[in-house]
Coordinates of C-alpha atoms in Angstrom, one line a residue:
X15 CA 64.3 24.3 -148.6
X16 CA 63.1 22.7 -145.4
X17 CA 59.6 21.5 -145.7
X18 CA 57.3 23.1 -143.3
X19 CA 55.8 20.6 -140.6
X20 CA 51.9 20.6 -140.6
X21 CA 50.5 20.6 -137.0
X22 CA 47.9 18.2 -138.1
X23 CA 50.5 15.4 -138.8
X24 CA 52.6 16.2 -135.6
X25 CA 52.9 14.0 -132.8
X26 CA 51.4 16.4 -130.4
X27 CA 48.2 16.5 -132.3
X28 CA 48.2 12.7 -132.7
X29 CA 48.3 12.5 -128.9
X30 CA 45.8 14.8 -128.1
X31 CA 43.4 13.2 -130.4
X32 CA 44.3 9.6 -129.0
X33 CA 43.5 10.9 -125.3
X34 CA 40.0 12.5 -126.4
X35 CA 39.2 9.3 -128.2
X36 CA 40.3 7.0 -125.4
X37 CA 38.2 8.9 -122.9
X38 CA 35.0 9.0 -125.0
X39 CA 35.6 5.1 -125.9
X40 CA 35.9 4.2 -122.3
X41 CA 32.5 5.5 -121.4
X42 CA 30.8 3.5 -124.1
X43 CA 32.3 0.2 -124.4
X44 CA 31.2 -3.0 -122.6
X45 CA 33.2 -5.5 -120.3
X46 CA 34.1 -7.7 -123.3
X47 CA 35.7 -4.9 -125.4
X48 CA 37.6 -3.7 -122.3
X49 CA 39.2 -7.0 -122.1
X50 CA 40.3 -6.7 -125.6
X51 CA 41.6 -3.2 -125.1
X52 CA 43.5 -4.3 -122.0
X53 CA 45.1 -7.1 -123.8
X54 CA 46.2 -4.8 -126.8
X55 CA 47.6 -2.2 -124.5
X56 CA 49.7 -4.7 -122.2
X57 CA 51.1 -6.0 -125.5
X58 CA 52.0 -2.3 -126.6
X59 CA 53.2 -1.7 -122.8
X60 CA 55.4 -4.9 -123.0
X61 CA 56.9 -3.9 -126.3
X62 CA 57.8 -0.4 -125.2
X63 CA 59.2 -1.6 -121.9
X64 CA 61.3 -4.1 -124.0
X65 CA 62.7 -1.3 -126.1
X66 CA 63.7 0.8 -123.0
X67 CA 67.0 -1.3 -122.2
X68 CA 67.9 -1.1 -125.6
X69 CA 67.5 2.5 -125.9
X70 CA 69.6 3.0 -122.6
X71 CA 72.4 0.7 -124.0
X72 CA 72.2 2.6 -127.3
X73 CA 72.6 6.0 -126.1
X74 CA 74.6 6.2 -122.8
X75 CA 77.4 3.8 -123.7
X76 CA 78.2 5.6 -127.3
X77 CA 77.7 9.1 -125.5
X78 CA 80.4 7.9 -122.9
X79 CA 82.8 6.9 -125.4
X80 CA 82.4 10.2 -127.4
X81 CA 82.7 12.3 -124.2
X82 CA 86.2 10.7 -123.6
X83 CA 87.8 11.7 -120.4
X84 CA 85.2 13.9 -119.1
X85 CA 82.6 11.2 -119.0
X86 CA 83.1 10.3 -115.4
X87 CA 82.9 13.6 -114.2
X88 CA 79.8 14.5 -116.1
X89 CA 78.0 11.3 -114.8
X90 CA 78.8 12.6 -111.3
X91 CA 77.8 16.0 -111.8
X92 CA 74.5 15.0 -113.6
X93 CA 73.5 12.7 -110.6
X94 CA 74.0 15.3 -108.1
X95 CA 72.0 17.9 -110.0
X96 CA 69.2 15.3 -110.3
X97 CA 69.3 14.7 -106.4
X98 CA 69.2 18.5 -105.7
X99 CA 66.7 19.2 -108.3
X100 CA 64.4 16.5 -106.6
X101 CA 65.2 17.6 -103.1
X102 CA 64.7 21.1 -104.0
X103 CA 61.1 20.3 -105.5
X104 CA 60.1 18.4 -102.4
X105 CA 61.2 21.1 -100.1
X106 CA 59.2 23.7 -102.1
X107 CA 56.1 21.4 -102.0
X108 CA 56.7 21.1 -98.0
X109 CA 56.6 24.8 -97.6
X110 CA 53.7 25.2 -100.0
X111 CA 51.9 22.4 -98.1
X112 CA 52.4 23.9 -94.8
X113 CA 50.9 26.9 -95.9
X114 CA 47.9 25.6 -98.4
X115 CA 46.5 22.4 -96.9
X116 CA 45.3 23.7 -93.6
X117 CA 42.9 26.1 -95.7
X118 CA 41.6 23.6 -97.9
X119 CA 38.2 21.5 -97.4
X120 CA 39.4 18.0 -98.7
X121 CA 36.9 15.4 -99.1
X122 CA 37.7 12.3 -97.1
X123 CA 36.2 9.7 -99.1
X124 CA 37.4 8.1 -102.3
X125 CA 35.1 6.8 -104.9
X126 CA 35.7 3.3 -105.9
X127 CA 36.6 2.4 -109.5
X128 CA 35.3 -0.2 -111.8
X129 CA 37.5 -3.1 -111.9
X130 CA 38.9 -4.2 -115.2
X131 CA 38.1 -7.6 -116.5
X132 CA 40.7 -10.0 -117.0
X133 CA 42.7 -9.6 -120.4
X134 CA 41.1 -12.2 -123.0
X135 CA 44.6 -13.1 -124.1
X136 CA 48.1 -12.3 -123.2
X137 CA 51.5 -12.1 -125.0
X138 CA 54.6 -11.3 -122.8
X139 CA 57.4 -9.4 -124.1
X140 CA 60.0 -9.3 -121.6
X141 CA 62.9 -6.8 -121.8
X142 CA 66.3 -8.2 -122.1
X143 CA 67.3 -6.8 -118.7
X144 CA 65.9 -4.6 -116.1
X145 CA 66.2 -1.0 -116.7
X146 CA 68.4 -0.3 -113.7
X147 CA 70.6 -3.1 -115.0
X148 CA 70.8 -1.5 -118.3
X149 CA 71.8 1.7 -116.8
X150 CA 74.5 0.2 -115.0
X151 CA 75.8 -2.1 -117.8
X152 CA 75.9 0.9 -120.2
X153 CA 77.7 3.0 -117.9
X154 CA 80.3 0.2 -117.2
X155 CA 80.5 -0.7 -120.9
X156 CA 81.1 3.0 -122.0
X157 CA 84.0 3.5 -119.4
X158 CA 85.5 0.1 -120.0
X159 CA 85.8 1.1 -123.7
X160 CA 87.8 4.2 -122.5
X161 CA 89.9 2.5 -120.1
X162 CA 90.9 -0.2 -122.8
X163 CA 90.9 2.5 -125.7
X164 CA 89.2 -0.3 -127.7
X165 CA 88.4 1.4 -131.3
X166 CA 86.6 -1.7 -132.3
X167 CA 84.0 -1.4 -129.4
X168 CA 84.1 2.4 -130.1
X169 CA 82.9 2.0 -133.7
X170 CA 80.7 -0.9 -132.7
X171 CA 78.7 1.3 -130.3
X172 CA 78.4 4.2 -132.5
X173 CA 76.9 2.0 -135.1
X174 CA 74.5 0.6 -132.4
X175 CA 73.5 4.0 -131.4
X176 CA 72.3 4.7 -135.2
X177 CA 70.5 1.1 -135.1
X178 CA 68.6 2.0 -132.0
X179 CA 67.6 5.5 -133.3
X180 CA 66.2 3.8 -136.2
X181 CA 64.0 1.6 -134.2
X182 CA 62.8 4.6 -132.0
X183 CA 61.9 6.6 -135.2
X184 CA 60.3 3.8 -137.3
X185 CA 58.5 1.8 -134.8
X186 CA 58.4 3.2 -131.0
X187 CA 57.2 6.6 -131.9
X188 CA 54.6 5.2 -134.3
X189 CA 53.0 3.0 -131.5
X190 CA 52.8 5.4 -128.9
X191 CA 49.6 7.2 -130.1
X192 CA 47.7 3.8 -129.9
X193 CA 49.2 2.9 -126.5
X194 CA 48.2 6.3 -125.0
X195 CA 44.9 6.2 -126.5
X196 CA 44.1 2.4 -125.0
X197 CA 45.6 3.7 -121.6
X198 CA 43.0 6.5 -121.5
X199 CA 40.3 4.1 -122.7
X200 CA 40.9 1.9 -119.5
X201 CA 41.1 5.1 -117.3
X202 CA 37.7 6.2 -118.4
X203 CA 36.0 2.7 -118.1
X204 CA 37.5 2.3 -114.5
X205 CA 36.1 5.7 -113.4
X206 CA 39.2 7.1 -112.7
X207 CA 38.9 10.0 -115.1
X208 CA 35.1 10.8 -114.4
X209 CA 34.3 9.9 -110.8
X210 CA 37.5 10.1 -108.7
X211 CA 39.1 13.3 -110.3
X212 CA 36.6 15.9 -108.8
X213 CA 37.2 14.4 -105.3
X214 CA 40.9 15.6 -105.5
X215 CA 40.8 18.2 -108.0
X216 CA 41.9 21.0 -105.8
X217 CA 45.2 19.3 -104.7
X218 CA 46.0 17.9 -108.0
X219 CA 45.7 21.3 -109.6
X220 CA 47.8 22.7 -107.0
X221 CA 50.5 20.3 -107.9
X222 CA 50.4 20.8 -111.3
X223 CA 50.9 24.6 -110.8
X224 CA 53.8 23.4 -108.6
X225 CA 55.2 21.4 -111.7
X226 CA 55.3 24.4 -113.8
X227 CA 56.8 26.7 -111.0
X228 CA 59.7 24.3 -110.6
X229 CA 60.2 23.5 -114.3
X230 CA 60.4 27.3 -114.8
X231 CA 62.9 27.7 -112.1
X232 CA 65.1 24.9 -113.7
X233 CA 65.2 26.3 -116.9
X234 CA 65.9 29.8 -115.5
X235 CA 68.9 28.2 -113.6
X236 CA 69.8 26.5 -117.0
X237 CA 69.6 29.7 -119.1
X238 CA 71.9 31.4 -116.4
X239 CA 74.7 28.8 -116.2
X240 CA 74.7 28.0 -120.1
X241 CA 74.2 31.7 -121.1
X242 CA 71.6 31.1 -123.6
X243 CA 67.9 31.5 -123.9
X244 CA 66.3 28.3 -122.2
X245 CA 63.3 28.9 -124.7
X246 CA 65.5 27.1 -127.4
X247 CA 65.1 24.0 -125.3
X248 CA 61.8 23.7 -123.7
X249 CA 59.9 25.0 -126.7
X250 CA 60.6 21.6 -128.3
X251 CA 59.3 19.5 -125.5
X252 CA 55.6 19.6 -126.3
X253 CA 55.3 16.1 -127.7
X254 CA 57.4 14.9 -124.8
X255 CA 55.1 16.3 -122.3
X256 CA 52.0 15.0 -123.9
X257 CA 53.5 11.6 -124.6
X258 CA 54.4 11.5 -120.7
X259 CA 50.9 12.6 -119.8
X260 CA 49.8 9.4 -121.7
X261 CA 52.4 6.7 -120.8
X262 CA 52.6 7.9 -117.3
X263 CA 56.3 6.7 -117.6
X264 CA 59.4 8.5 -118.0
X265 CA 61.4 5.3 -119.6
X266 CA 58.7 4.8 -121.9
X267 CA 58.7 8.6 -123.0
X268 CA 62.3 8.5 -123.3
X269 CA 62.3 8.0 -127.3
X270 CA 60.1 10.9 -127.7
X271 CA 62.2 13.0 -125.0
X272 CA 65.4 12.2 -127.2
X273 CA 63.7 13.3 -130.3
X274 CA 62.6 16.5 -128.6
X275 CA 65.9 17.5 -127.2
X276 CA 67.8 16.9 -130.6
X277 CA 65.8 19.6 -132.0
X278 CA 67.6 22.0 -129.8
X279 CA 70.6 23.8 -131.3
X280 CA 71.9 24.9 -128.0
X281 CA 72.4 21.7 -126.2
X282 CA 75.6 20.0 -126.8
X283 CA 75.0 16.7 -128.6
X284 CA 77.3 14.3 -126.8
X285 CA 76.1 15.6 -123.4
X286 CA 72.6 15.7 -124.6
X287 CA 72.7 12.1 -125.5
X288 CA 74.2 11.1 -122.3
X289 CA 72.2 13.1 -120.0
X290 CA 68.6 12.7 -121.3
X291 CA 68.6 8.8 -121.0
X292 CA 70.1 8.9 -117.5
X293 CA 67.8 11.6 -116.4
X294 CA 64.7 9.5 -117.5
X295 CA 65.6 7.1 -114.7
X296 CA 67.2 9.5 -112.0
X297 CA 65.6 12.8 -112.2
X298 CA 62.0 12.6 -110.9
X299 CA 61.5 16.1 -109.5
X300 CA 57.7 16.1 -110.4
X301 CA 57.0 12.9 -108.9
X302 CA 58.8 13.6 -105.7
X303 CA 57.3 17.2 -105.4
X304 CA 53.7 15.5 -105.9
X305 CA 54.4 12.7 -103.4
X306 CA 55.6 15.3 -100.5
X307 CA 52.3 17.4 -101.1
X308 CA 50.2 14.2 -100.9
X309 CA 51.7 12.5 -98.0
X310 CA 50.8 15.9 -96.0
X311 CA 47.5 15.8 -97.4
X312 CA 46.8 12.4 -96.5
X313 CA 48.1 12.8 -93.1
X314 CA 45.7 15.5 -92.7
X315 CA 43.0 13.8 -93.8
X316 CA 43.5 10.5 -91.8
X317 CA 45.3 11.5 -88.8
X318 CA 44.3 15.0 -88.4
X319 CA 47.7 16.6 -88.7
X320 CA 50.5 16.9 -91.1
X321 CA 53.9 15.3 -90.1
X322 CA 56.2 17.4 -88.3
X323 CA 58.9 19.4 -90.4
X324 CA 61.8 17.5 -88.9
X325 CA 60.2 14.5 -90.0
X326 CA 59.2 15.5 -93.4
X327 CA 63.0 17.0 -94.0
X328 CA 64.2 13.4 -93.2
X329 CA 61.6 11.9 -95.6
X330 CA 62.6 14.3 -98.3
X331 CA 66.5 13.7 -98.1
X332 CA 65.6 9.9 -98.4
X333 CA 63.1 10.4 -100.9
X334 CA 65.6 12.1 -103.1
X335 CA 67.9 9.1 -103.2
X336 CA 64.8 6.6 -103.6
X337 CA 63.9 8.7 -106.5
X338 CA 67.4 8.3 -108.3
X339 CA 66.9 4.5 -107.7
X340 CA 63.2 4.4 -108.7
X341 CA 62.2 2.8 -112.0
X342 CA 61.0 5.2 -114.4
X343 CA 57.7 3.3 -114.9
X344 CA 54.2 4.5 -114.0
X345 CA 54.0 5.0 -110.1
X346 CA 57.8 4.0 -109.9
X347 CA 58.5 6.9 -107.3
X348 CA 55.8 5.9 -105.0
X349 CA 56.2 2.3 -105.1
X350 CA 59.8 2.6 -104.5
X351 CA 59.3 4.9 -101.5
X352 CA 56.6 3.0 -99.8
X353 CA 58.9 1.7 -97.3
X354 CA 59.5 5.6 -96.2
X355 CA 55.9 6.2 -96.1
X356 CA 55.3 3.4 -93.5
X357 CA 58.5 3.7 -91.7
X358 CA 59.4 7.4 -91.6
X359 CA 55.8 8.8 -91.7
X360 CA 53.9 6.0 -89.9
X361 CA 51.3 5.6 -92.3
X362 CA 48.9 2.7 -92.0
X363 CA 47.6 0.3 -94.6
X364 CA 44.7 2.8 -95.1
X365 CA 47.0 5.7 -95.4
X366 CA 49.4 3.9 -97.9
X367 CA 46.1 2.9 -100.0
X368 CA 44.9 6.3 -100.2
X369 CA 48.3 7.6 -101.0
X370 CA 48.6 5.3 -103.8
X371 CA 45.2 6.2 -105.1
X372 CA 45.6 10.0 -105.1
X373 CA 49.1 9.5 -106.6
X374 CA 47.8 7.6 -109.5
X375 CA 45.4 10.2 -110.5
X376 CA 47.9 12.8 -111.3
X377 CA 51.0 10.3 -112.1
X378 CA 50.8 11.5 -115.8
X379 CA 51.4 15.1 -114.9
X380 CA 54.2 14.3 -112.4
X381 CA 56.0 12.2 -115.3
X382 CA 55.3 15.1 -117.8
X383 CA 57.3 17.3 -115.1
X384 CA 59.9 14.8 -114.8
X385 CA 60.8 14.3 -118.6
X386 CA 60.3 18.0 -119.5
X387 CA 62.8 18.9 -116.6
X388 CA 65.4 16.7 -118.1
X389 CA 65.9 19.3 -120.8
X390 CA 66.7 21.9 -118.3
X391 CA 69.1 19.4 -116.5
X392 CA 70.8 18.8 -120.0
X393 CA 71.0 22.7 -120.5
X394 CA 72.7 23.1 -117.1
X395 CA 75.1 20.2 -117.8
X396 CA 76.0 21.8 -121.1
X397 CA 76.7 25.2 -119.4
X398 CA 78.9 23.6 -116.8
X399 CA 81.0 21.7 -119.5
X400 CA 80.6 23.8 -122.5
X401 CA 80.9 27.4 -121.4
X402 CA 82.5 28.2 -124.7
X403 CA 80.3 27.8 -127.8
X404 CA 81.9 25.6 -130.4
X405 CA 84.6 24.3 -128.2
X406 CA 86.7 21.5 -129.3
X407 CA 84.7 18.1 -128.4
X408 CA 88.1 16.8 -126.9
X409 CA 88.4 19.4 -124.3
X410 CA 85.1 19.5 -122.5
X411 CA 86.4 19.8 -119.0
X412 CA 84.9 22.9 -117.2

């Protein structure tokens, strides 16, 4: 008989408690203790960053090998869906912004935050390779094993997958509540949570509503294409959503996202383990939706008008490409697209700084939308390549 899971022992409960404690702790500690908190948070953050390339290598390459000849087609379809999702989310945000922003009374001043003191000690844990390098390497290794039909490497990759999964379950998952709690301690101390949030509360709430609308649309499409109830996927994504809220990083949330997706019985196992790690770095629909709405808001505040629609369309089409190449780390989308903000939209230094500030306030919720939407992408890809339940694993071609 399967043991019933106690909510108070679940990851969701631990994450909520960590966030609450972090906020209250940030309001009561002094500068010296914040230095200690910052040092510990940096170490835990570096460790999670160190694990991300290993997770990508440990899941994507074995998944490509398991998918056999359809791997290249599934990769192309997944990337195309990620791009369409990001552009679609940004387009929805564009039309919503044109309707809503002119009717909002948005404050024009940003409350400055307290500066964090210098960390009292630093222990740098560098990853073995950058995230995008790991992503490309894992794809090339997986495809090369298929091209050479190497049974030795096939078995090696499958064993490596088990090793990395053990690392995730035994180490990374257990560290996450501490890391998230320390992150919110810093945010609370800086004043971001207490002072800056009320200034932009209206537009942040609007964007969060937009996130859930887009996630609902994605899962509806996934359910239609796969002919299953999408609830069987998103009902497991609570821990991943709250983890993303705390880490503000799709890449750092990847271990939890995989754990959540594995609980769903309607996702094909091989497609799931292939699509979820790829989407963690290529599907940033929530961040793109947010950035589109915010650039219009900042333009209205500083320059008295929103960018023209043709300019915004060009910005959105290019932003979708930048989102695929952006690192799945805190602020990765907006940082990767700073060139678009200045060149296409013509923002000056003040506009860029204000954009970064507002984006940082909601980055956790945009990331949560990204990572939760990945489950819908996996459901869509499963529906495209696995239309018949229980179909033979060696004949996944649609």
